[in-house]
Amino acid sequence: MSHIAELEATRQSLLALRAGLHRQRDEAPTPGIAHALRLADAYLFMALGYCGHNDQLFPEEGHVEVDRTPFPNLR
């Protein structure tokens, strides 16, 4: 397998892991757990960057849903 193919396979695997991490963060029972998962996402995003991924880290920060939760960016 070529180096580029290996990086793409790793990127796809990390994207699947990130999707699962986002589901866990959305279902976190406490803001503290949600925050810890958010930090884990930042490190996972760094690994994705090493694979050539160039998405946004926290695209949800572009908007805030009023009256949803007192701290919407902790989820």
PDB file of N, CA, C and O in Angstrom, residues 20-38 68-69 74-75:
ATOM      1  N   GLY A  20     -18.134   9.195  16.139  1.00  0.00           N
ATOM      2  CA  GLY A  20     -18.547   8.535  17.375  1.00  0.00           C
ATOM      3  C   GLY A  20     -18.293   9.401  18.592  1.00  0.00           C
ATOM      4  O   GLY A  20     -19.104   9.454  19.518  1.00  0.00           O
ATOM      5  N   LEU A  21     -17.179  10.104  18.591  1.00  0.00           N
ATOM      6  CA  LEU A  21     -16.848  11.011  19.686  1.00  0.00           C
ATOM      7  C   LEU A  21     -17.884  12.128  19.786  1.00  0.00           C
ATOM      8  O   LEU A  21     -18.320  12.485  20.875  1.00  0.00           O
ATOM      9  N   HIS A  22     -18.305  12.651  18.646  1.00  0.00           N
ATOM     10  CA  HIS A  22     -19.332  13.707  18.655  1.00  0.00           C
ATOM     11  C   HIS A  22     -20.655  13.177  19.201  1.00  0.00           C
ATOM     12  O   HIS A  22     -21.345  13.881  19.947  1.00  0.00           O
ATOM     13  N   ARG A  23     -21.002  11.934  18.851  1.00  0.00           N
ATOM     14  CA  ARG A  23     -22.237  11.352  19.404  1.00  0.00           C
ATOM     15  C   ARG A  23     -22.137  11.222  20.926  1.00  0.00           C
ATOM     16  O   ARG A  23     -23.081  11.537  21.645  1.00  0.00           O
ATOM     17  N   GLN A  24     -20.985  10.758  21.402  1.00  0.00           N
ATOM     18  CA  GLN A  24     -20.789  10.631  22.842  1.00  0.00           C
ATOM     19  C   GLN A  24     -20.856  11.990  23.528  1.00  0.00           C
ATOM     20  O   GLN A  24     -21.435  12.120  24.603  1.00  0.00           O
ATOM     21  N   ARG A  25     -20.266  12.996  22.910  1.00  0.00           N
ATOM     22  CA  ARG A  25     -20.288  14.344  23.489  1.00  0.00           C
ATOM     23  C   ARG A  25     -21.711  14.873  23.564  1.00  0.00           C
ATOM     24  O   ARG A  25     -22.111  15.465  24.567  1.00  0.00           O
ATOM     25  N   ASP A  26     -22.501  14.637  22.515  1.00  0.00           N
ATOM     26  CA  ASP A  26     -23.890  15.094  22.502  1.00  0.00           C
ATOM     27  C   ASP A  26     -24.729  14.410  23.578  1.00  0.00           C
ATOM     28  O   ASP A  26     -25.700  14.978  24.062  1.00  0.00           O
ATOM     29  N   GLU A  27     -24.350  13.191  23.945  1.00  0.00           N
ATOM     30  CA  GLU A  27     -25.103  12.413  24.940  1.00  0.00           C
ATOM     31  C   GLU A  27     -24.466  12.451  26.333  1.00  0.00           C
ATOM     32  O   GLU A  27     -24.921  11.759  27.241  1.00  0.00           O
ATOM     33  N   ALA A  28     -23.442  13.261  26.505  1.00  0.00           N
ATOM     34  CA  ALA A  28     -22.724  13.297  27.786  1.00  0.00           C
ATOM     35  C   ALA A  28     -23.672  13.680  28.925  1.00  0.00           C
ATOM     36  O   ALA A  28     -24.461  14.615  28.790  1.00  0.00           O
ATOM     37  N   PRO A  29     -23.587  12.977  30.038  1.00  0.00           N
ATOM     38  CA  PRO A  29     -24.494  13.244  31.150  1.00  0.00           C
ATOM     39  C   PRO A  29     -24.160  14.515  31.939  1.00  0.00           C
ATOM     40  O   PRO A  29     -24.999  15.011  32.673  1.00  0.00           O
ATOM     41  N   THR A  30     -22.943  15.024  31.807  1.00  0.00           N
ATOM     42  CA  THR A  30     -22.565  16.232  32.537  1.00  0.00           C
ATOM     43  C   THR A  30     -21.759  17.163  31.625  1.00  0.00           C
ATOM     44  O   THR A  30     -21.118  16.704  30.676  1.00  0.00           O
ATOM     45  N   PRO A  31     -21.765  18.457  31.918  1.00  0.00           N
ATOM     46  CA  PRO A  31     -20.943  19.390  31.143  1.00  0.00           C
ATOM     47  C   PRO A  31     -19.451  19.062  31.233  1.00  0.00           C
ATOM     48  O   PRO A  31     -18.716  19.275  30.276  1.00  0.00           O
ATOM     49  N   GLY A  32     -18.994  18.538  32.367  1.00  0.00           N
ATOM     50  CA  GLY A  32     -17.583  18.184  32.523  1.00  0.00           C
ATOM     51  C   GLY A  32     -17.162  17.085  31.560  1.00  0.00           C
ATOM     52  O   GLY A  32     -16.098  17.159  30.939  1.00  0.00           O
ATOM     53  N   ILE A  33     -18.000  16.062  31.438  1.00  0.00           N
ATOM     54  CA  ILE A  33     -17.702  14.980  30.502  1.00  0.00           C
ATOM     55  C   ILE A  33     -17.734  15.511  29.070  1.00  0.00           C
ATOM     56  O   ILE A  33     -16.868  15.190  28.253  1.00  0.00           O
ATOM     57  N   ALA A  34     -18.718  16.343  28.769  1.00  0.00           N
ATOM     58  CA  ALA A  34     -18.798  16.940  27.430  1.00  0.00           C
ATOM     59  C   ALA A  34     -17.537  17.747  27.126  1.00  0.00           C
ATOM     60  O   ALA A  34     -16.996  17.683  26.018  1.00  0.00           O
ATOM     61  N   HIS A  35     -17.046  18.479  28.117  1.00  0.00           N
ATOM     62  CA  HIS A  35     -15.843  19.286  27.911  1.00  0.00           C
ATOM     63  C   HIS A  35     -14.616  18.396  27.687  1.00  0.00           C
ATOM     64  O   HIS A  35     -13.787  18.674  26.818  1.00  0.00           O
ATOM     65  N   ALA A  36     -14.494  17.325  28.454  1.00  0.00           N
ATOM     66  CA  ALA A  36     -13.370  16.408  28.274  1.00  0.00           C
ATOM     67  C   ALA A  36     -13.397  15.789  26.873  1.00  0.00           C
ATOM     68  O   ALA A  36     -12.355  15.653  26.218  1.00  0.00           O
ATOM     69  N   LEU A  37     -14.586  15.447  26.396  1.00  0.00           N
ATOM     70  CA  LEU A  37     -14.709  14.896  25.050  1.00  0.00           C
ATOM     71  C   LEU A  37     -14.398  15.951  23.996  1.00  0.00           C
ATOM     72  O   LEU A  37     -13.858  15.639  22.935  1.00  0.00           O
ATOM     73  N   ARG A  38     -14.691  17.188  24.298  1.00  0.00           N
ATOM     74  CA  ARG A  38     -14.360  18.290  23.395  1.00  0.00           C
ATOM     75  C   ARG A  38     -12.832  18.434  23.295  1.00  0.00           C
ATOM     76  O   ARG A  38     -12.296  18.649  22.212  1.00  0.00           O
ATOM     77  N   ARG A  68     -31.324  27.354  24.329  1.00  0.00           N
ATOM     78  CA  ARG A  68     -31.197  25.888  24.292  1.00  0.00           C
ATOM     79  C   ARG A  68     -30.595  25.378  25.590  1.00  0.00           C
ATOM     80  O   ARG A  68     -31.166  24.553  26.267  1.00  0.00           O
ATOM     81  N   THR A  69     -29.418  25.862  25.934  1.00  0.00           N
ATOM     82  CA  THR A  69     -28.762  25.521  27.192  1.00  0.00           C
ATOM     83  C   THR A  69     -28.018  26.747  27.654  1.00  0.00           C
ATOM     84  O   THR A  69     -27.671  27.618  26.848  1.00  0.00           O
ATOM     85  N   LEU A  74     -20.480  24.017  25.418  1.00  0.00           N
ATOM     86  CA  LEU A  74     -19.902  22.940  26.230  1.00  0.00           C
ATOM     87  C   LEU A  74     -20.365  21.572  25.744  1.00  0.00           C
ATOM     88  O   LEU A  74     -19.882  20.559  26.200  1.00  0.00           O
ATOM     89  N   ARG A  75     -21.303  21.511  24.878  1.00  0.00           N
ATOM     90  CA  ARG A  75     -21.804  20.225  24.373  1.00  0.00           C
ATOM     91  C   ARG A  75     -21.219  19.885  23.057  1.00  0.00           C
ATOM     92  O   ARG A  75     -20.864  20.565  22.242  1.00  0.00           O
TER      93      ARG A  75
END
